[in-house]
Tab-separated table of C-alpha atoms and ligand atoms in Angstrom:
chain	number	residue	atom	x	y	z
Y	30	MET	CA	8.231	24.812	22.444
Y	31	ILE	CA	7.068	26.204	18.924
Y	32	ALA	CA	8.822	24.431	15.991
Y	33	ASP	CA	9.971	26.543	13.140
Y	34	PHE	CA	8.469	25.438	9.990
Y	35	GLU	CA	9.783	26.336	6.531
Y	36	ARG	CA	6.792	25.214	4.612
Y	37	PHE	CA	3.660	25.816	6.595
Y	38	GLU	CA	2.612	28.597	8.738
Y	39	PRO	CA	0.847	27.555	12.098
Y	40	PHE	CA	-2.427	29.146	13.178
Y	41	THR	CA	-3.656	30.215	9.694
Y	42	ALA	CA	-7.126	31.394	9.284
Y	43	ASP	CA	-7.597	29.665	5.936
Y	44	PRO	CA	-6.762	25.878	5.809
Y	45	VAL	CA	-3.539	24.806	4.125
Y	46	ALA	CA	-4.335	23.494	0.592
Y	47	VAL	CA	-2.106	21.880	-2.028
Y	48	LEU	CA	-4.827	21.224	-4.592
Y	49	ASP	CA	-7.670	23.483	-5.296
Y	50	GLU	CA	-11.264	22.072	-5.727
Y	51	ALA	CA	-10.670	21.753	-9.376
Y	52	GLY	CA	-7.660	19.544	-8.657
Y	53	ALA	CA	-5.126	22.162	-9.818
Y	54	TRP	CA	-1.902	22.456	-7.769
Y	55	VAL	CA	-1.926	25.632	-5.839
Y	56	ALA	CA	0.961	25.303	-3.276
Y	57	PRO	CA	3.957	27.311	-3.193
Y	58	PHE	CA	6.292	24.266	-3.743
Y	59	GLU	CA	6.587	21.570	-6.262
Y	60	CYS	CA	5.349	18.064	-5.998
Y	61	ASP	CA	8.296	15.683	-5.016
Y	62	LEU	CA	6.341	12.458	-5.086
Y	63	SER	CA	6.728	9.758	-7.706
Y	64	ASP	CA	3.927	8.845	-10.173
Y	65	ALA	CA	3.827	5.533	-8.526
Y	66	THR	CA	3.267	6.934	-5.120
Y	67	LEU	CA	0.607	9.330	-6.415
Y	68	ARG	CA	-1.257	6.363	-7.945
Y	69	THR	CA	-0.931	4.415	-4.803
Y	70	MET	CA	-2.392	7.232	-2.827
Y	71	TYR	CA	-5.409	7.372	-5.044
Y	72	ARG	CA	-5.779	3.467	-4.882
Y	73	HIS	CA	-5.943	3.999	-1.116
Y	74	LEU	CA	-8.596	6.637	-1.361
Y	75	VAL	CA	-10.880	4.341	-3.526
Y	76	LEU	CA	-9.982	1.302	-1.222
Y	77	GLY	CA	-11.266	3.220	1.776
Y	78	ARG	CA	-14.415	4.258	0.059
Y	79	LEU	CA	-15.233	0.709	-1.234
Y	80	ILE	CA	-14.402	-0.845	2.182
Y	81	ASP	CA	-17.030	1.444	3.711
Y	82	GLU	CA	-19.644	0.467	1.123
Y	83	ARG	CA	-18.949	-3.232	1.723
Y	84	LEU	CA	-18.943	-2.933	5.543
Y	85	THR	CA	-22.376	-1.020	5.399
Y	86	ARG	CA	-23.714	-4.021	3.362
Y	87	LEU	CA	-22.472	-6.586	5.826
Y	88	GLN	CA	-24.067	-4.617	8.688
Y	89	ARG	CA	-27.432	-4.621	6.688
Y	90	LEU	CA	-27.125	-8.309	6.242
Y	91	GLY	CA	-26.793	-8.725	9.882
Y	92	LYS	CA	-23.243	-10.077	9.748
Y	93	THR	CA	-21.669	-7.389	11.825
Y	94	SER	CA	-23.419	-5.176	14.515
Y	95	PHE	CA	-21.693	-1.855	14.107
Y	96	VAL	CA	-20.091	0.166	11.386
Y	97	ALA	CA	-18.600	3.707	11.624
Y	98	PRO	CA	-18.261	4.958	8.077
Y	99	SER	CA	-15.053	6.847	7.027
Y	100	ALA	CA	-16.437	8.124	3.744
Y	101	GLY	CA	-15.459	11.827	3.476
Y	102	HIS	CA	-12.406	11.291	5.711
Y	103	GLU	CA	-10.337	9.368	3.109
Y	104	GLY	CA	-8.134	12.242	2.193
Y	105	ALA	CA	-7.142	12.938	5.860
Y	106	GLN	CA	-6.515	9.335	6.485
Y	107	VAL	CA	-4.576	8.452	3.442
Y	108	GLY	CA	-2.537	11.585	4.081
Y	109	ILE	CA	-1.657	10.432	7.498
Y	110	ALA	CA	-0.849	6.804	6.273
Y	111	HIS	CA	1.573	7.961	3.758
Y	112	ALA	CA	3.533	10.113	6.258
Y	113	VAL	CA	4.082	7.529	8.958
Y	114	GLU	CA	6.939	5.023	8.837
Y	115	VAL	CA	4.764	1.918	9.323
Y	116	GLY	CA	6.116	-0.376	11.878
Y	117	ARG	CA	8.453	2.189	13.395
Y	118	ASP	CA	6.235	4.847	14.442
Y	119	TRP	CA	3.281	4.168	16.687
Y	120	LEU	CA	-0.404	4.805	15.663
Y	121	PHE	CA	-3.151	5.496	18.131
Y	122	PRO	CA	-6.266	5.699	15.820
Y	123	TYR	CA	-9.937	5.862	16.566
Y	124	TYR	CA	-12.998	3.947	15.324
Y	125	ARG	CA	-13.535	5.962	12.160
Y	126	ASP	CA	-9.902	5.253	10.763
Y	127	THR	CA	-10.826	2.278	8.728
Y	128	THR	CA	-9.145	3.939	5.595
Y	129	LEU	CA	-6.015	4.701	7.681
Y	130	VAL	CA	-5.499	1.134	8.874
Y	131	ALA	CA	-6.140	-0.208	5.350
Y	132	ALA	CA	-3.816	2.287	3.650
Y	133	ILE	CA	-0.924	1.253	6.197
Y	134	GLY	CA	-1.390	-2.323	4.956
Y	135	TRP	CA	-3.518	-4.009	7.680
Y	136	PRO	CA	-4.434	-7.192	5.781
Y	137	LEU	CA	-8.022	-6.981	4.591
Y	138	GLU	CA	-8.895	-10.412	5.730
Y	139	LYS	CA	-7.974	-9.360	9.387
Y	140	LEU	CA	-9.883	-6.051	8.740
Y	141	PHE	CA	-13.231	-8.139	7.802
Y	142	GLY	CA	-12.390	-10.648	10.568
Y	143	GLN	CA	-12.343	-7.881	13.049
Y	144	MET	CA	-15.810	-6.652	11.861
Y	145	LEU	CA	-17.184	-10.195	11.951
Y	146	ALA	CA	-15.479	-11.320	15.090
Y	147	SER	CA	-14.504	-14.393	13.174
Y	148	LYS	CA	-11.348	-16.527	13.598
Y	149	ALA	CA	-9.605	-14.234	11.217
Y	150	ASP	CA	-9.828	-11.418	13.970
Y	151	PRO	CA	-6.405	-11.139	15.639
Y	152	ALA	CA	-8.088	-9.714	18.601
Y	153	ARG	CA	-10.159	-13.054	18.791
Y	154	GLY	CA	-13.469	-11.230	18.710
Y	155	ARG	CA	-12.926	-9.278	21.954
Y	156	GLN	CA	-13.362	-5.892	20.511
Y	157	MET	CA	-16.211	-3.967	19.316
Y	158	PRO	CA	-16.549	-3.946	15.566
Y	159	ALA	CA	-14.511	-0.949	13.976
Y	160	HIS	CA	-11.793	-1.381	16.707
Y	161	PRO	CA	-8.657	-2.417	14.804
Y	162	GLY	CA	-5.326	-2.940	16.319
Y	163	SER	CA	-2.196	-4.581	15.131
Y	164	ARG	CA	1.093	-5.352	17.138
Y	165	ALA	CA	2.997	-6.041	13.802
Y	166	LEU	CA	2.236	-2.458	12.599
Y	167	ASN	CA	2.229	-0.733	15.788
Y	168	VAL	CA	-1.236	0.012	15.890
Y	169	PHE	CA	-2.810	0.544	19.465
Y	170	THR	CA	-6.153	-1.084	19.675
Y	171	VAL	CA	-8.874	1.345	19.456
Y	172	ALA	CA	-10.442	2.460	22.673
Y	173	SER	CA	-14.119	3.098	22.765
Y	174	PRO	CA	-14.232	5.793	25.488
Y	175	ILE	CA	-13.673	8.877	23.542
Y	176	ALA	CA	-10.161	10.330	24.041
Y	177	SER	CA	-9.099	7.746	26.479
Y	178	HIS	CA	-6.157	6.772	24.096
Y	179	VAL	CA	-4.635	10.129	24.241
Y	180	PRO	CA	-2.796	9.746	27.571
Y	181	PRO	CA	-1.399	6.401	26.562
Y	182	ALA	CA	-0.393	7.762	23.313
Y	183	VAL	CA	1.584	10.561	25.123
Y	184	GLY	CA	3.148	8.041	27.310
Y	185	THR	CA	4.236	6.101	24.361
Y	186	ALA	CA	5.808	9.184	22.805
Y	187	ILE	CA	7.648	9.919	26.061
Y	188	SER	CA	8.991	6.608	25.989
Y	189	GLN	CA	10.101	7.049	22.410
Y	190	LYS	CA	11.854	10.253	23.501
Y	191	ILE	CA	13.600	8.580	26.314
Y	192	ALA	CA	14.652	5.771	23.896
Y	193	GLY	CA	16.197	8.334	21.600
Y	194	ARG	CA	15.516	6.522	18.333
Y	195	GLY	CA	13.547	9.217	16.652
Y	196	ASP	CA	10.414	7.333	16.596
Y	197	VAL	CA	7.098	9.350	16.619
Y	198	THR	CA	3.539	8.628	17.677
Y	199	VAL	CA	0.496	9.849	15.721
Y	200	CYS	CA	-2.929	9.985	17.539
Y	201	THR	CA	-5.971	10.764	15.787
Y	202	PHE	CA	-9.567	11.570	17.104
Y	203	GLY	CA	-12.720	13.473	16.170
Y	204	ASP	CA	-13.727	17.038	17.210
Y	205	GLY	CA	-15.871	15.681	20.063
Y	206	ALA	CA	-12.894	14.220	21.644
Y	207	THR	CA	-11.379	17.633	22.232
Y	208	SER	CA	-14.004	18.225	25.080
Y	209	GLU	CA	-12.897	15.410	27.044
Y	210	GLY	CA	-10.487	15.785	30.175
Y	211	ASP	CA	-8.335	12.979	28.826
Y	212	TRP	CA	-7.615	15.031	25.687
Y	213	HIS	CA	-6.614	18.143	27.632
Y	214	ALA	CA	-4.544	16.140	30.264
Y	215	GLY	CA	-2.824	14.306	27.302
Y	216	VAL	CA	-2.076	17.295	25.127
Y	217	ASN	CA	-0.815	19.369	27.967
Y	218	PHE	CA	1.517	16.826	29.229
Y	219	ALA	CA	2.939	16.305	25.658
Y	220	GLY	CA	3.542	19.997	25.620
Y	221	ALA	CA	5.260	20.110	28.783
Y	222	GLN	CA	7.389	17.070	27.931
Y	223	GLY	CA	8.222	17.987	24.351
Y	224	ALA	CA	6.986	14.517	23.347
Y	225	PRO	CA	7.373	13.343	19.774
Y	226	ILE	CA	3.745	13.164	19.135
Y	227	VAL	CA	1.350	14.374	16.381
Y	228	PHE	CA	-2.228	14.941	17.332
Y	229	VAL	CA	-4.555	14.849	14.412
Y	230	CYS	CA	-8.270	15.940	14.824
Y	231	GLU	CA	-10.396	14.688	11.958
Y	232	ASN	CA	-12.864	17.600	12.346
Y	233	ASN	CA	-16.049	16.506	10.672
Y	234	ARG	CA	-18.075	19.228	12.597
Y	235	TYR	CA	-20.260	16.696	14.481
Y	236	ALA	CA	-19.973	14.428	17.466
Y	237	ILE	CA	-23.108	12.323	16.699
Y	238	SER	CA	-25.690	15.020	16.687
Y	239	VAL	CA	-23.563	17.751	18.576
Y	240	ASP	CA	-22.414	20.291	16.036
Y	241	LEU	CA	-19.106	22.040	16.412
Y	242	ASN	CA	-20.558	25.347	17.644
Y	243	HIS	CA	-22.006	23.462	20.671
Y	244	GLN	CA	-18.762	21.684	21.355
Y	245	THR	CA	-16.302	24.492	21.608
Y	246	GLY	CA	-16.257	28.156	22.010
Y	247	SER	CA	-12.854	28.320	20.244
Y	248	GLY	CA	-14.274	28.343	16.747
Y	249	GLY	CA	-11.821	25.670	15.798
Y	250	ILE	CA	-9.433	23.023	17.202
Y	251	ALA	CA	-6.031	23.992	15.879
Y	252	THR	CA	-5.999	27.247	17.877
Y	253	LYS	CA	-6.160	25.178	21.156
Y	254	ALA	CA	-2.453	23.989	20.545
Y	255	ARG	CA	-1.370	27.741	21.555
Y	256	ALA	CA	-2.431	26.922	25.118
Y	257	TYR	CA	-0.237	23.834	25.197
Y	258	GLY	CA	2.872	25.425	23.707
Y	259	MET	CA	2.835	23.689	20.190
Y	260	PRO	CA	2.063	24.684	16.809
Y	261	GLY	CA	-1.458	24.170	15.457
Y	262	TYR	CA	-2.302	23.581	11.620
Y	263	LEU	CA	-5.563	24.032	9.962
Y	264	VAL	CA	-5.770	21.799	6.897
Y	265	ASP	CA	-8.188	21.005	4.094
Y	266	GLY	CA	-8.801	17.470	4.918
Y	267	MET	CA	-10.597	16.841	1.663
Y	268	ASP	CA	-7.130	17.388	0.029
Y	269	VAL	CA	-4.981	14.309	0.438
Y	270	LEU	CA	-1.751	16.115	-0.627
Y	271	ALA	CA	-2.297	19.027	1.888
Y	272	CYS	CA	-2.797	16.339	4.641
Y	273	TYR	CA	0.201	14.316	3.447
Y	274	TYR	CA	2.571	17.305	3.383
Y	275	VAL	CA	1.630	18.952	6.625
Y	276	MET	CA	1.915	15.508	8.335
Y	277	ARG	CA	5.179	14.780	6.701
Y	278	ASP	CA	6.784	18.072	8.100
Y	279	VAL	CA	5.301	17.810	11.440
Y	280	ILE	CA	6.509	14.312	11.803
Y	281	ALA	CA	10.009	15.134	10.558
Y	282	ASN	CA	10.087	17.876	13.214
Y	283	ALA	CA	8.910	15.666	15.934
Y	284	ARG	CA	11.644	12.890	14.889
Y	285	GLU	CA	14.255	15.649	15.068
Y	286	GLY	CA	13.199	16.517	18.739
Y	287	LEU	CA	11.174	19.644	18.111
Y	288	GLY	CA	8.175	18.334	20.099
Y	289	PRO	CA	4.500	17.835	19.262
Y	290	ALA	CA	2.057	19.437	17.003
Y	291	LEU	CA	-1.665	19.536	16.573
Y	292	VAL	CA	-3.049	19.231	13.137
Y	293	GLU	CA	-6.784	19.889	12.488
Y	294	MET	CA	-8.051	18.309	9.262
Y	295	ALA	CA	-11.343	19.735	8.067
Y	296	VAL	CA	-13.363	16.902	6.689
Y	297	TYR	CA	-16.971	15.771	6.678
Y	298	ARG	CA	-18.578	12.374	7.169
Y	299	TYR	CA	-20.853	11.633	4.269
Y	300	GLY	CA	-22.981	8.840	6.282
Y	301	PRO	CA	-24.322	8.790	9.699
Y	302	HIS	CA	-22.249	8.673	12.754
Y	303	SER	CA	-22.667	4.886	12.747
Y	304	SER	CA	-25.004	2.282	11.563
Y	305	ALA	CA	-27.051	3.255	14.656
Y	306	ASP	CA	-28.201	6.746	13.839
Y	307	ASP	CA	-30.224	8.720	11.271
Y	308	ASP	CA	-28.193	11.822	10.595
Y	309	SER	CA	-31.121	13.436	8.545
Y	310	ARG	CA	-32.429	14.313	12.026
Y	311	TYR	CA	-29.674	16.593	12.865
Y	312	ARG	CA	-28.044	18.177	9.786
Y	313	PRO	CA	-29.456	19.558	6.580
Y	314	ALA	CA	-29.288	17.549	3.274
Y	315	ALA	CA	-27.802	20.755	1.459
Y	316	GLU	CA	-24.824	20.800	3.896
Y	317	VAL	CA	-24.020	17.169	3.176
Y	318	ALA	CA	-24.497	17.870	-0.595
Y	319	ALA	CA	-22.146	20.796	-0.411
Y	320	TRP	CA	-19.388	18.872	1.332
Y	321	ARG	CA	-19.859	15.839	-1.104
Y	322	ALA	CA	-19.134	18.339	-3.930
Y	323	ARG	CA	-15.529	18.771	-2.368
Y	324	ASP	CA	-15.053	14.998	-2.424
Y	325	PRO	CA	-11.269	14.020	-1.870
Y	326	LEU	CA	-11.341	11.267	-4.435
Y	327	ALA	CA	-12.861	13.238	-7.324
Y	328	ARG	CA	-10.358	16.075	-6.601
Y	329	PHE	CA	-7.336	13.983	-6.405
Y	330	ARG	CA	-8.539	12.148	-9.567
Y	331	ARG	CA	-8.805	15.407	-11.456
Y	332	TYR	CA	-5.289	16.245	-10.420
Y	333	LEU	CA	-3.899	12.855	-11.700
Y	334	GLU	CA	-5.963	13.097	-14.969
Y	335	GLY	CA	-4.511	16.698	-15.483
Y	336	SER	CA	-0.885	15.179	-14.797
Y	337	GLY	CA	-1.590	12.494	-17.448
Y	338	LEU	CA	-1.510	9.640	-14.761
Y	339	TRP	CA	-5.132	8.510	-14.809
Y	340	ASP	CA	-8.108	7.747	-17.188
Y	341	ASP	CA	-11.430	6.118	-17.333
Y	342	ASP	CA	-9.703	2.778	-18.035
Y	343	SER	CA	-7.466	2.990	-15.194
Y	344	GLU	CA	-10.412	3.836	-12.890
Y	345	GLU	CA	-12.402	0.830	-14.084
Y	346	ALA	CA	-9.520	-1.567	-13.706
Y	347	LEU	CA	-8.615	-0.179	-10.266
Y	348	ARG	CA	-12.320	-0.502	-9.031
Y	349	GLU	CA	-12.601	-4.160	-10.479
Y	350	ALA	CA	-9.283	-5.076	-8.831
Y	351	ILE	CA	-10.358	-3.801	-5.426
Y	352	LYS	CA	-13.625	-5.417	-5.497
Y	353	GLY	CA	-11.893	-8.736	-6.249
Y	354	GLU	CA	-9.754	-8.136	-3.224
Y	355	LEU	CA	-12.566	-7.351	-0.951
Y	356	ASP	CA	-14.590	-10.241	-2.208
Y	357	GLU	CA	-11.883	-12.501	-1.399
Y	358	ALA	CA	-10.868	-11.132	2.021
Y	359	SER	CA	-14.519	-10.790	3.304
Y	360	ALA	CA	-15.205	-14.472	2.139
Y	361	ALA	CA	-11.981	-15.753	3.744
Y	362	ALA	CA	-12.946	-13.910	7.092
Y	363	GLU	CA	-16.356	-15.377	7.016
Y	364	ALA	CA	-15.236	-18.854	6.059
Y	365	ALA	CA	-12.908	-18.726	8.986
Y	366	GLY	CA	-16.006	-19.318	11.232
Y	367	PRO	CA	-17.075	-17.453	14.490
Y	368	GLN	CA	-14.499	-17.459	17.513
Y	369	ASP	CA	-15.135	-20.089	19.989
Y	370	VAL	CA	-16.680	-18.435	23.073
Y	371	GLU	CA	-14.578	-20.569	25.289
Y	372	THR	CA	-11.449	-18.453	24.218
Y	373	MET	CA	-12.706	-15.799	26.603
Y	374	PHE	CA	-10.774	-17.752	29.210
Y	375	ASP	CA	-7.548	-17.496	27.329
Y	376	ASP	CA	-4.874	-15.013	27.185
Y	377	VAL	CA	-5.444	-13.267	30.606
Y	378	PHE	CA	-3.076	-15.303	32.907
Y	379	ALA	CA	0.077	-17.077	31.852
Y	380	GLU	CA	-1.191	-20.019	34.162
Y	381	MET	CA	-4.904	-20.110	34.605
Y	382	PRO	CA	-5.765	-19.617	38.281
Y	383	PRO	CA	-7.992	-22.306	39.927
Y	384	HIS	CA	-11.092	-20.265	40.047
Y	385	LEU	CA	-11.036	-19.753	36.280
Y	386	GLU	CA	-10.367	-23.314	35.644
Y	387	GLN	CA	-13.506	-23.967	37.647
Y	388	GLN	CA	-15.545	-21.544	35.663
Y	389	ARG	CA	-14.326	-22.953	32.377
Y	390	GLU	CA	-15.342	-26.374	33.547
Y	391	ARG	CA	-18.866	-25.271	34.475
Y	392	PHE	CA	-19.195	-23.346	31.270
Y	393	ARG	CA	-18.257	-26.558	29.435
Y	394	GLN	CA	-21.042	-28.474	31.332
Y	395	VAL	CA	-23.624	-25.894	30.602
Y	396	ARG	CA	-22.736	-26.104	26.916
Y	397	ARG	CA	-22.832	-30.023	26.872
Y	398	ALA	CA	-26.283	-29.777	28.578
Y	399	ALA	CA	-27.310	-27.405	25.879
Y	400	GLY	CA	-26.218	-29.846	23.267
Y	401	GLU	CA	-23.342	-27.689	22.067
Y	402	GLU	CA	-19.987	-28.961	21.362
Y	403	ALA	CA	-17.536	-28.385	24.231
U	503	TPP	C1	-16.310	9.130	27.190
U	503	TPP	C2	-17.386	8.756	26.031
U	503	TPP	N1	-18.525	9.499	25.947
U	503	TPP	C3	-19.533	9.220	24.997
U	503	TPP	C4	-19.271	8.087	24.152
U	503	TPP	C5	-20.301	7.950	23.089
U	503	TPP	N2	-19.817	8.327	21.905
U	503	TPP	C6	-19.227	7.425	20.869
U	503	TPP	S1	-18.733	8.239	19.647
U	503	TPP	C7	-19.083	9.777	20.092
U	503	TPP	C8	-18.979	11.013	19.276
U	503	TPP	C9	-17.562	11.327	19.061
U	503	TPP	O1	-17.561	12.431	18.164
U	503	TPP	P1	-16.057	12.716	17.548
U	503	TPP	O2	-15.081	12.793	18.681
U	503	TPP	O3	-16.312	14.059	16.954
U	503	TPP	O4	-15.798	11.759	16.387
U	503	TPP	P2	-16.643	11.421	15.038
U	503	TPP	O5	-17.474	10.280	15.554
U	503	TPP	O6	-17.376	12.643	14.762
U	503	TPP	O7	-15.515	11.008	13.979
U	503	TPP	C10	-19.895	9.612	21.376
U	503	TPP	C11	-20.352	10.783	22.016
U	503	TPP	C12	-18.192	7.438	24.261
U	503	TPP	N3	-17.725	6.451	23.457
U	503	TPP	N4	-17.163	7.696	25.090
């Protein structure tokens, strides 16, 4: 089923853009967002960038073991965040979506708690760092095996269709994920079932060190949608408004029963894949610099300044305010203290079976013998 869109054409060769690189409005429609919403979008872009810096610092201090930077992806993630109905729709993010979960309002103390595996972590330290999840906000906990979250996301969307309430699922992933069998099985099933799901590829052109040309012979990701009977959109992922408007339309269509869509957001990750690799070994510095020059924060700021909505004073005040929030949230997450290892016995069975009780008792003995509190 190919949906009929008024605003955006699927399968265009050039990415959909709303702002040009100088921050001037170039779309053939007018902005219908309030000044307050535009400022909030910018706030979320800066929030994502500053969280990233803070997490990298925590990793360097040895307080967390793993960080997957989202710098360069903020335009895409803030665009998605503002298009979903938080708490109604379901999100199936991936590990690089820190800005996305922060922008939908996941409390920063929980975000830092998750990174530190402290008592502020709602997942009780049982996930890898950079693997958020929230029942309250309908965020499926991030799955480490690449693309393994795609089939359950499609299952969720099919259940939404059966329930008939008009809720939608949004599932994000990187370009590397599109080479996995799970990805193809899930996207195919969504197409066959007309499931209300939007697949979003944050295409940063690398899966760790494997570049896009070695990932696929398709020359792009959006075009793969044709094979699965859904529209595919290529969007400038460094343009938050382009990401927002495309997402808003495809989500509205999925809500109305027009089926799934695939959105490819052309982004770039500024940093390494994670805190565990050296990106200078597999990509040229000039390429990184060229993408940084297209920065989503700088571009959107120029637009706001041109509209009389922003200036140096607002920038300074915003950065100070966010820094204060990050100081407070990271300090609170750390002060909560580490999770007690013994919680690994909890939350699996409603009533603990005898063999686990025995193991827990043995564990307590070992701890007491080692002089630890148990
Ligand atoms: C099934 C599987 N294979 C390999 C890995 C190791 N791995 C972790 S992240 C990653 C790269 C994924 O790249 P991409 O999907 O493009 O997302 P990006 O990190 O670039 O945002 C790989 C290969 C994994 N987690 N799961």
